Short mmCIF file of C-alpha atoms in Angstrom, two decimals:
data_model
loop_
_atom_site.label_atom_id
_atom_site.label_comp_id
_atom_site.label_asym_id
_atom_site.label_seq_id
_atom_site.Cartn_x
_atom_site.Cartn_y
_atom_site.Cartn_z
CA UNK E 196 62.30 112.85 -25.65
CA UNK E 197 60.10 114.72 -23.18
CA UNK E 198 62.10 113.47 -20.19
CA UNK E 199 65.31 114.51 -21.91
CA UNK E 200 64.00 118.03 -22.50
CA UNK E 201 62.73 118.36 -18.94
CA UNK E 202 66.10 117.33 -17.55
CA UNK E 203 67.86 119.78 -19.83
CA UNK E 204 65.58 122.62 -18.74
CA UNK E 205 66.07 121.71 -15.07
CA UNK E 206 69.85 121.73 -15.38
CA UNK E 207 69.74 124.97 -17.36
CA UNK E 208 67.59 126.74 -14.75
CA UNK E 209 69.67 125.34 -11.89
CA UNK E 210 72.86 126.57 -13.50
CA UNK E 211 71.37 130.03 -13.90
CA UNK E 212 70.22 130.12 -10.28
CA UNK E 213 73.73 129.24 -9.13
CA UNK E 214 75.30 131.89 -11.29
CA UNK E 215 76.70 129.30 -13.69
CA UNK E 216 75.76 131.01 -16.93
CA UNK E 217 78.69 129.37 -18.69
CA UNK E 218 76.77 126.10 -18.75
CA UNK E 219 74.49 127.34 -21.53
CA UNK E 220 75.14 125.55 -24.79
CA UNK E 221 75.74 128.60 -26.93
CA UNK E 222 78.21 130.05 -24.45
CA UNK E 223 80.07 126.78 -24.15
CA UNK E 224 80.39 126.61 -27.92
CA UNK E 225 81.86 130.10 -27.93
CA UNK E 226 84.32 129.19 -25.19
CA UNK E 227 85.31 126.03 -27.02
CA UNK E 228 86.16 128.11 -30.06
CA UNK E 229 88.35 130.53 -28.10
CA UNK E 230 92.09 129.76 -27.98
CA UNK E 231 92.19 130.42 -24.25
CA UNK E 232 93.55 127.25 -22.71
CA UNK E 233 97.04 127.77 -24.06
CA UNK E 234 97.07 131.31 -22.69
CA UNK E 235 96.08 130.47 -19.13
CA UNK E 236 98.99 130.93 -16.74
CA UNK E 237 99.23 131.17 -12.99
CA UNK E 238 100.32 134.51 -11.61
CA UNK E 239 103.89 135.10 -10.47
CA UNK E 240 102.87 134.96 -6.80
CA UNK E 241 101.07 131.64 -7.26
CA UNK E 242 104.00 130.17 -9.20
CA UNK E 243 106.47 131.28 -6.54
CA UNK E 244 104.33 129.75 -3.79
CA UNK E 245 104.05 126.53 -5.78
CA UNK E 246 107.84 126.45 -6.13
CA UNK E 247 108.30 127.11 -2.41
CA UNK E 248 105.94 124.25 -1.56
CA UNK E 249 107.59 121.83 -3.98
CA UNK E 250 111.08 122.72 -2.74
CA UNK E 251 110.20 122.36 0.93
CA UNK E 252 112.21 119.66 2.70
CA UNK E 253 110.64 116.36 3.69
CA UNK E 254 111.21 117.07 7.38
CA UNK E 255 109.38 120.40 7.28
CA UNK E 256 108.98 121.97 10.71
CA UNK E 257 107.18 125.13 9.67
CA UNK E 258 105.07 125.63 6.52
CA UNK E 259 105.07 129.41 6.37
CA UNK E 260 105.08 130.22 2.65
CA UNK E 261 101.49 130.13 1.37
CA UNK E 262 99.33 132.23 3.76
CA UNK E 263 97.29 129.21 4.82
CA UNK E 264 95.34 128.82 8.05
CA UNK E 265 96.98 125.90 9.91
CA UNK E 266 94.08 125.75 12.39
CA UNK E 267 91.40 124.83 9.88
CA UNK E 268 89.05 123.67 8.60
CA UNK E 269 86.71 123.54 11.56
CA UNK E 270 85.40 120.37 13.20
CA UNK E 271 81.94 121.12 11.81
CA UNK E 272 83.36 121.37 8.30
CA UNK E 273 85.20 118.07 8.66
CA UNK E 274 82.06 116.31 9.90
CA UNK E 275 80.01 117.77 7.06
CA UNK E 276 82.52 116.43 4.52
CA UNK E 277 82.24 112.91 5.92
CA UNK E 278 78.44 113.11 6.09
CA UNK E 279 78.26 114.32 2.47
CA UNK E 280 80.07 111.32 1.02
CA UNK E 281 76.97 109.14 0.85
CA UNK E 282 75.28 111.61 -1.48
CA UNK E 283 78.39 112.37 -3.50
CA UNK E 284 76.72 110.86 -6.56
CA UNK E 285 74.20 113.74 -6.65
CA UNK E 286 74.62 117.03 -8.49
CA UNK E 287 75.19 120.02 -6.22
CA UNK E 288 72.57 122.47 -7.55
CA UNK E 289 70.42 122.40 -4.41
CA UNK E 290 73.42 122.91 -2.12
CA UNK E 291 74.64 125.76 -4.29
CA UNK E 292 71.24 127.43 -4.07
CA UNK E 293 71.26 127.06 -0.27
CA UNK E 294 74.83 128.37 0.06
CA UNK E 295 74.11 131.32 -2.16
CA UNK E 296 71.09 132.12 0.00
CA UNK E 297 73.13 132.03 3.21
CA UNK E 298 75.68 134.46 1.79
CA UNK E 299 72.99 136.77 0.39
CA UNK E 300 71.12 136.88 3.70
CA UNK E 301 74.22 137.70 5.72
CA UNK E 302 75.49 140.36 3.32
CA UNK E 303 72.09 141.91 2.70
CA UNK E 304 72.16 141.39 -1.07
CA UNK E 305 70.16 139.27 -3.54
CA UNK E 306 71.10 135.85 -4.79
CA UNK E 307 71.63 137.30 -8.26
CA UNK E 308 74.43 139.42 -6.78
CA UNK E 309 76.52 136.29 -6.09
CA UNK E 310 78.66 134.05 -8.29
CA UNK E 311 80.36 131.08 -6.60
CA UNK E 312 83.29 128.90 -7.63
CA UNK E 313 86.10 126.70 -6.35
CA UNK E 314 88.01 129.42 -4.57
CA UNK E 315 88.34 132.95 -5.93
CA UNK E 316 91.02 132.02 -8.50
CA UNK E 317 88.64 130.93 -11.31
CA UNK E 318 86.64 134.11 -10.76
CA UNK E 319 89.72 136.34 -10.87
CA UNK E 320 90.74 134.55 -14.05
CA UNK E 321 87.32 135.21 -15.56
CA UNK E 322 87.71 138.91 -14.74
CA UNK E 323 91.18 138.91 -16.30
CA UNK E 324 89.86 137.40 -19.52
CA UNK E 325 86.79 139.61 -19.77
CA UNK E 326 88.19 142.99 -18.77
CA UNK E 327 91.39 142.71 -20.82
CA UNK E 328 89.53 142.16 -24.09
CA UNK E 329 90.72 144.40 -26.90
CA UNK E 330 93.98 145.23 -25.16
CA UNK E 331 92.35 146.99 -22.22
CA UNK E 332 94.51 147.83 -19.21
CA UNK E 333 94.32 146.48 -15.67
CA UNK E 334 95.47 148.90 -12.97
CA UNK E 335 96.94 147.44 -9.78
CA UNK E 336 99.20 148.44 -6.93
CA UNK E 337 102.84 147.32 -7.11
CA UNK E 338 103.48 145.00 -5.43
CA UNK E 339 100.11 143.34 -5.00
CA UNK E 340 98.56 139.95 -5.63
CA UNK E 341 99.31 139.43 -9.31
CA UNK E 342 97.24 136.46 -10.45
CA UNK E 343 94.59 138.57 -12.20
CA UNK E 344 96.88 141.04 -14.00
CA UNK E 345 99.30 138.29 -15.03
CA UNK E 346 96.39 136.40 -16.58
CA UNK E 347 95.25 139.60 -18.30
CA UNK E 348 98.66 140.03 -19.93
CA UNK E 349 98.40 136.53 -21.39
CA UNK E 350 95.12 137.60 -22.97
CA UNK E 351 96.76 140.67 -24.53
CA UNK E 352 95.71 143.06 -21.80
CA UNK E 353 98.02 145.75 -20.45
CA UNK E 354 99.15 145.78 -16.84
CA UNK E 355 99.52 149.25 -15.31
CA UNK E 356 101.49 149.06 -12.05
CA UNK E 357 101.23 151.85 -9.48
CA UNK E 358 103.90 151.93 -6.72
CA UNK E 359 102.78 151.74 -3.12
CA UNK E 360 102.78 154.84 -0.93
CA UNK E 361 105.62 155.49 1.51
CA UNK E 362 103.76 153.61 4.26
CA UNK E 363 103.50 150.49 2.04
CA UNK E 364 99.77 151.02 1.56
CA UNK E 365 97.94 151.28 -1.74
CA UNK E 366 98.25 154.76 -3.24
CA UNK E 367 94.61 155.25 -4.21
CA UNK E 368 95.12 158.78 -5.52
CA UNK E 369 97.89 157.64 -7.86
CA UNK E 370 95.81 154.67 -9.00
CA UNK E 371 92.83 156.88 -9.75
CA UNK E 372 95.04 159.22 -11.76
CA UNK E 373 95.98 156.31 -14.04
CA UNK E 374 92.37 155.60 -15.07
CA UNK E 375 91.72 156.53 -18.70
CA UNK E 376 89.60 155.49 -21.64
CA UNK E 377 91.53 152.26 -22.09
CA UNK E 378 91.13 151.07 -18.50
CA UNK E 379 89.20 147.82 -18.32
CA UNK E 380 89.47 147.23 -14.59
CA UNK E 381 91.03 148.59 -11.40
CA UNK E 382 92.10 145.77 -9.07
CA UNK E 383 92.34 146.50 -5.34
CA UNK E 384 93.67 143.86 -2.93
CA UNK E 385 92.68 144.95 0.59
CA UNK E 386 94.34 143.86 2.85
CA UNK E 387 97.13 143.81 0.32
CA UNK E 388 99.30 140.80 -0.45
CA UNK E 389 102.30 140.80 0.13
CA UNK E 390 102.46 143.83 2.45
CA UNK E 391 99.43 142.95 4.67
CA UNK E 392 98.53 146.64 4.79
CA UNK E 393 95.00 148.04 4.61
CA UNK E 394 93.72 151.36 3.35
CA UNK E 395 91.29 153.64 5.15
CA UNK E 396 87.75 152.31 4.68
CA UNK E 397 86.06 155.65 3.99
CA UNK E 398 88.77 156.67 1.53
CA UNK E 399 88.41 153.38 -0.31
CA UNK E 400 84.62 153.77 -0.45
CA UNK E 401 85.01 157.22 -1.94
CA UNK E 402 87.51 155.83 -4.44
CA UNK E 403 85.12 153.04 -5.46
CA UNK E 404 82.18 155.41 -5.83
CA UNK E 405 84.13 157.81 -8.08
CA UNK E 406 86.17 155.37 -10.14
CA UNK E 407 83.31 152.92 -10.74
CA UNK E 408 81.60 155.65 -12.76
CA UNK E 409 84.47 155.35 -15.25
CA UNK E 410 85.39 151.67 -15.09
CA UNK E 411 84.89 148.53 -13.02
CA UNK E 412 86.58 148.30 -9.60
CA UNK E 413 87.32 144.81 -8.27
CA UNK E 414 88.12 144.67 -4.56
CA UNK E 415 89.78 141.41 -3.50
CA UNK E 416 88.85 140.87 0.15
CA UNK E 417 90.59 137.50 0.55
CA UNK E 418 92.07 138.51 3.92
CA UNK E 419 89.27 140.69 5.26
CA UNK E 420 88.26 138.12 7.90
CA UNK E 421 91.50 138.92 9.75
CA UNK E 422 90.34 142.48 10.45
CA UNK E 423 88.68 143.44 13.75
CA UNK E 424 85.37 144.27 12.02
CA UNK E 425 85.31 142.70 8.53
CA UNK E 426 81.77 143.79 7.71
CA UNK E 427 82.52 147.44 8.48
CA UNK E 428 85.70 147.32 6.38
CA UNK E 429 84.09 145.69 3.34
CA UNK E 430 83.01 147.51 0.19
CA UNK E 431 79.69 145.63 0.18
CA UNK E 432 77.74 148.88 0.64
CA UNK E 433 79.02 150.02 -2.76
CA UNK E 434 77.32 147.04 -4.38
CA UNK E 435 74.09 147.62 -2.45
CA UNK E 436 74.16 151.22 -3.71
CA UNK E 437 74.36 149.95 -7.31
CA UNK E 438 77.95 150.96 -8.05
CA UNK E 439 80.01 149.15 -10.67
CA UNK E 440 82.05 147.33 -8.03
CA UNK E 441 82.91 143.65 -7.64
CA UNK E 442 84.04 141.98 -4.41
CA UNK E 443 86.01 138.72 -4.42
CA UNK E 444 85.98 136.49 -1.34
CA UNK E 445 87.60 133.16 -0.55
CA UNK E 446 87.40 130.52 2.18
CA UNK E 447 91.09 129.72 1.58
CA UNK E 448 92.32 131.91 4.43
CA UNK E 449 90.63 132.12 7.86
CA UNK E 450 88.17 129.33 7.02
CA UNK E 451 91.08 126.97 6.23
CA UNK E 452 89.80 125.88 2.79
CA UNK E 453 92.95 126.39 0.69
CA UNK E 454 92.78 122.75 -0.40
CA UNK E 455 89.01 122.34 -0.28
CA UNK E 456 88.34 125.31 -2.58
CA UNK E 457 85.36 127.60 -2.15
CA UNK E 458 85.00 131.26 -3.07
CA UNK E 459 82.56 133.74 -4.51
CA UNK E 460 82.10 137.14 -6.10
CA UNK E 461 79.51 139.75 -5.22
CA UNK E 462 78.53 142.32 -7.83
CA UNK E 463 75.75 143.67 -10.00
CA UNK E 464 73.68 140.88 -11.65
CA UNK E 465 74.45 141.92 -15.23
CA UNK E 466 78.16 142.04 -14.43
CA UNK E 467 78.14 138.55 -12.96
CA UNK E 468 76.24 137.21 -15.97
CA UNK E 469 79.04 138.49 -18.19
CA UNK E 470 81.75 136.99 -15.98
CA UNK E 471 79.80 133.74 -15.73
CA UNK E 472 80.39 133.27 -19.45
CA UNK E 473 84.11 132.94 -18.73
CA UNK E 474 84.01 130.34 -15.98
CA UNK E 475 81.86 127.21 -15.57
CA UNK E 476 81.36 128.16 -11.92
CA UNK E 477 78.63 125.62 -11.17
CA UNK E 478 80.80 122.75 -12.41
CA UNK E 479 83.76 123.67 -10.22
CA UNK E 480 82.16 123.01 -6.85
CA UNK E 481 82.31 119.56 -5.29
CA UNK E 482 79.68 118.26 -2.89
CA UNK E 483 82.30 117.93 -0.14
CA UNK E 484 83.48 121.53 -0.46
CA UNK E 485 79.92 122.81 -0.49
CA UNK E 486 78.96 120.74 2.54
CA UNK E 487 81.97 122.07 4.44
CA UNK E 488 81.21 125.64 3.39
CA UNK E 489 77.58 125.37 4.44
CA UNK E 490 78.60 123.99 7.85
CA UNK E 491 81.29 126.56 8.60
CA UNK E 492 80.02 129.80 7.02
CA UNK E 493 79.89 132.44 9.74
CA UNK E 494 80.83 129.83 12.37
CA UNK E 495 81.69 132.62 14.75
CA UNK E 496 83.21 130.62 17.62
CA UNK E 497 85.60 128.79 15.33
CA UNK E 498 86.57 131.91 13.39
CA UNK E 499 87.19 133.86 16.59
CA UNK E 500 89.36 131.06 17.98
CA UNK E 501 91.40 130.76 14.78
CA UNK E 502 91.87 134.54 14.69
CA UNK E 503 92.94 134.60 18.35
CA UNK E 504 95.56 131.91 17.73
CA UNK E 505 96.77 133.69 14.59
CA UNK E 506 97.19 136.97 16.46
CA UNK E 507 99.06 135.25 19.30
CA UNK E 508 101.49 133.72 16.81
CA UNK E 509 101.84 137.09 15.09
CA UNK E 510 102.74 138.82 18.34
CA UNK E 511 105.34 136.12 19.01
CA UNK E 512 106.80 136.81 15.55
CA UNK E 513 106.89 140.55 16.19
CA UNK E 514 108.82 140.00 19.43
CA UNK E 515 111.25 137.63 17.71
CA UNK E 516 111.99 140.18 15.00
CA UNK E 517 112.39 143.00 17.51
CA UNK E 518 114.89 141.00 19.57
CA UNK E 519 117.02 140.52 16.44
CA UNK E 520 116.65 144.21 15.48
CA UNK E 521 114.65 143.59 12.31
CA UNK E 522 112.13 146.00 10.80
CA UNK E 523 108.68 144.73 9.81
CA UNK E 524 105.46 146.13 8.35
CA UNK E 525 102.57 145.91 10.86
CA UNK E 526 100.19 143.31 9.48
CA UNK E 527 96.40 143.31 8.99
CA UNK E 528 96.42 139.73 7.68
CA UNK E 529 97.93 136.32 8.42
CA UNK E 530 101.41 137.11 7.12
CA UNK E 531 104.14 139.65 7.79
CA UNK E 532 106.75 141.35 5.62
CA UNK E 533 110.12 142.14 7.19
CA UNK E 534 113.28 143.53 5.66
CA UNK E 535 116.29 141.23 5.40
CA UNK E 536 119.96 141.93 6.05
CA UNK E 537 121.19 139.42 3.50
CA UNK E 538 120.35 138.18 0.02
CA UNK E 539 116.73 137.00 -0.06
CA UNK E 540 117.34 133.79 -2.01
CA UNK E 541 120.17 132.80 0.31
CA UNK E 542 117.99 133.53 3.34
CA UNK E 543 115.18 131.32 2.03
CA UNK E 544 117.61 128.52 1.22
CA UNK E 545 119.22 128.62 4.65
CA UNK E 546 115.85 128.63 6.39
CA UNK E 547 114.70 125.78 4.16
CA UNK E 548 117.72 123.74 5.24
CA UNK E 549 116.51 124.20 8.81
CA UNK E 550 113.01 122.97 8.00
CA UNK E 551 111.34 126.37 7.68
CA UNK E 552 109.68 127.27 4.37
CA UNK E 553 108.87 130.94 3.67
CA UNK E 554 109.00 133.48 0.83
CA UNK E 555 111.69 135.96 -0.08
CA UNK E 556 110.58 139.11 -1.89
CA UNK E 557 111.98 142.16 -3.65
CA UNK E 558 110.37 145.39 -2.46
CA UNK E 559 111.68 148.81 -3.52
CA UNK E 560 114.87 147.13 -4.67
CA UNK E 561 115.51 145.65 -1.23
CA UNK E 562 115.39 142.06 0.02
CA UNK E 563 112.39 141.20 2.18
CA UNK E 564 110.77 138.09 3.59
CA UNK E 565 107.05 137.38 3.59
CA UNK E 566 106.32 134.90 6.35
CA UNK E 567 102.91 133.34 6.89
CA UNK E 568 101.56 133.05 10.41
CA UNK E 569 101.54 129.44 11.60
CA UNK E 570 100.85 127.51 14.76
CA UNK E 571 102.93 128.48 17.78
CA UNK E 572 105.20 125.44 17.36
CA UNK E 573 105.88 126.56 13.78
CA UNK E 574 106.69 130.09 14.89
CA UNK E 575 109.05 128.70 17.53
CA UNK E 576 110.76 126.61 14.84
CA UNK E 577 111.14 129.77 12.76
CA UNK E 578 112.57 131.70 15.72
CA UNK E 579 115.17 129.00 16.44
CA UNK E 580 116.30 128.84 12.80
CA UNK E 581 116.18 132.62 12.38
CA UNK E 582 118.49 133.23 15.34
CA UNK E 583 121.10 130.97 13.75
CA UNK E 584 121.41 133.06 10.59
CA UNK E 585 120.11 136.54 11.48
#
């Protein structure tokens, strides 16, 4: 009996250290009683990307529909995965503690400011569930990454969409004007998906400082590693200053972990405890993903090389579009939006027939394409197919 209790206490304390508050028995009983599973739905963007992947031809020449990093994961991450297999029978609490410490040290925050999970998706879902309670509203730009607000709608929340500004950037003033007593959360995706635009850092900081006094601000920085100076562009200082701000990060982009799954949130400790009740974060992380994350976190040479290759492919895409007289939105991420001269669905289908998978999009009532940045051979395959139908 004593050994059983000691083991239970050890697991309980380990889960708390890792931010996995949902492991606690009472919380799990509450979750089990909630009719949430039937309400969980992927966002429209995720569903469309899933459809694009499933419909891609067998002889795919260019996989340019899901904003993945085709250069990753790094060699160090791959080696770490192989090396971790021998201890795959062990629980991951110690690795989680170490990983949390590495992030905290780099960002200049405390371990209690961090909640980790298998990618940022479970964490965004937790925020959707928690901040939409009682029919609260979620304010987002339109268009923007819609996984969180779509989830919120399924949990009886209200989705308030604010059109982008004329330059396709988030209209922070208009978003702030929509905040009222029923606002549960303001969701900011920066750089924004699907437009790959970024807002001025100082203006966003001012926005976060003001609005967080009224409601929670969640800044999704999934693509921030593609910026020239990610640390300077982050809203991390808002958290250090004690503001009611949450930052979501993922390794699914520049780190090349879209299939491996690792992500985390940074926020105030009490906030993360609340969100931890809505996701069993500690249970979502495999030993292989953690080993890869530990090996590649802030692996500067690899990240710089992947970014250099991405930017080279992006410049090639820009030149291809210019030669065909197409208009595009300058990108601060690993994808580009350009306006089409034909029906979007037909464009996607014709490109698919030629072995190039990408995404068509409706923006301001017009047909657009969102194309992910791939390897140079993939961009050349796109250019060859594009010239045939442009």
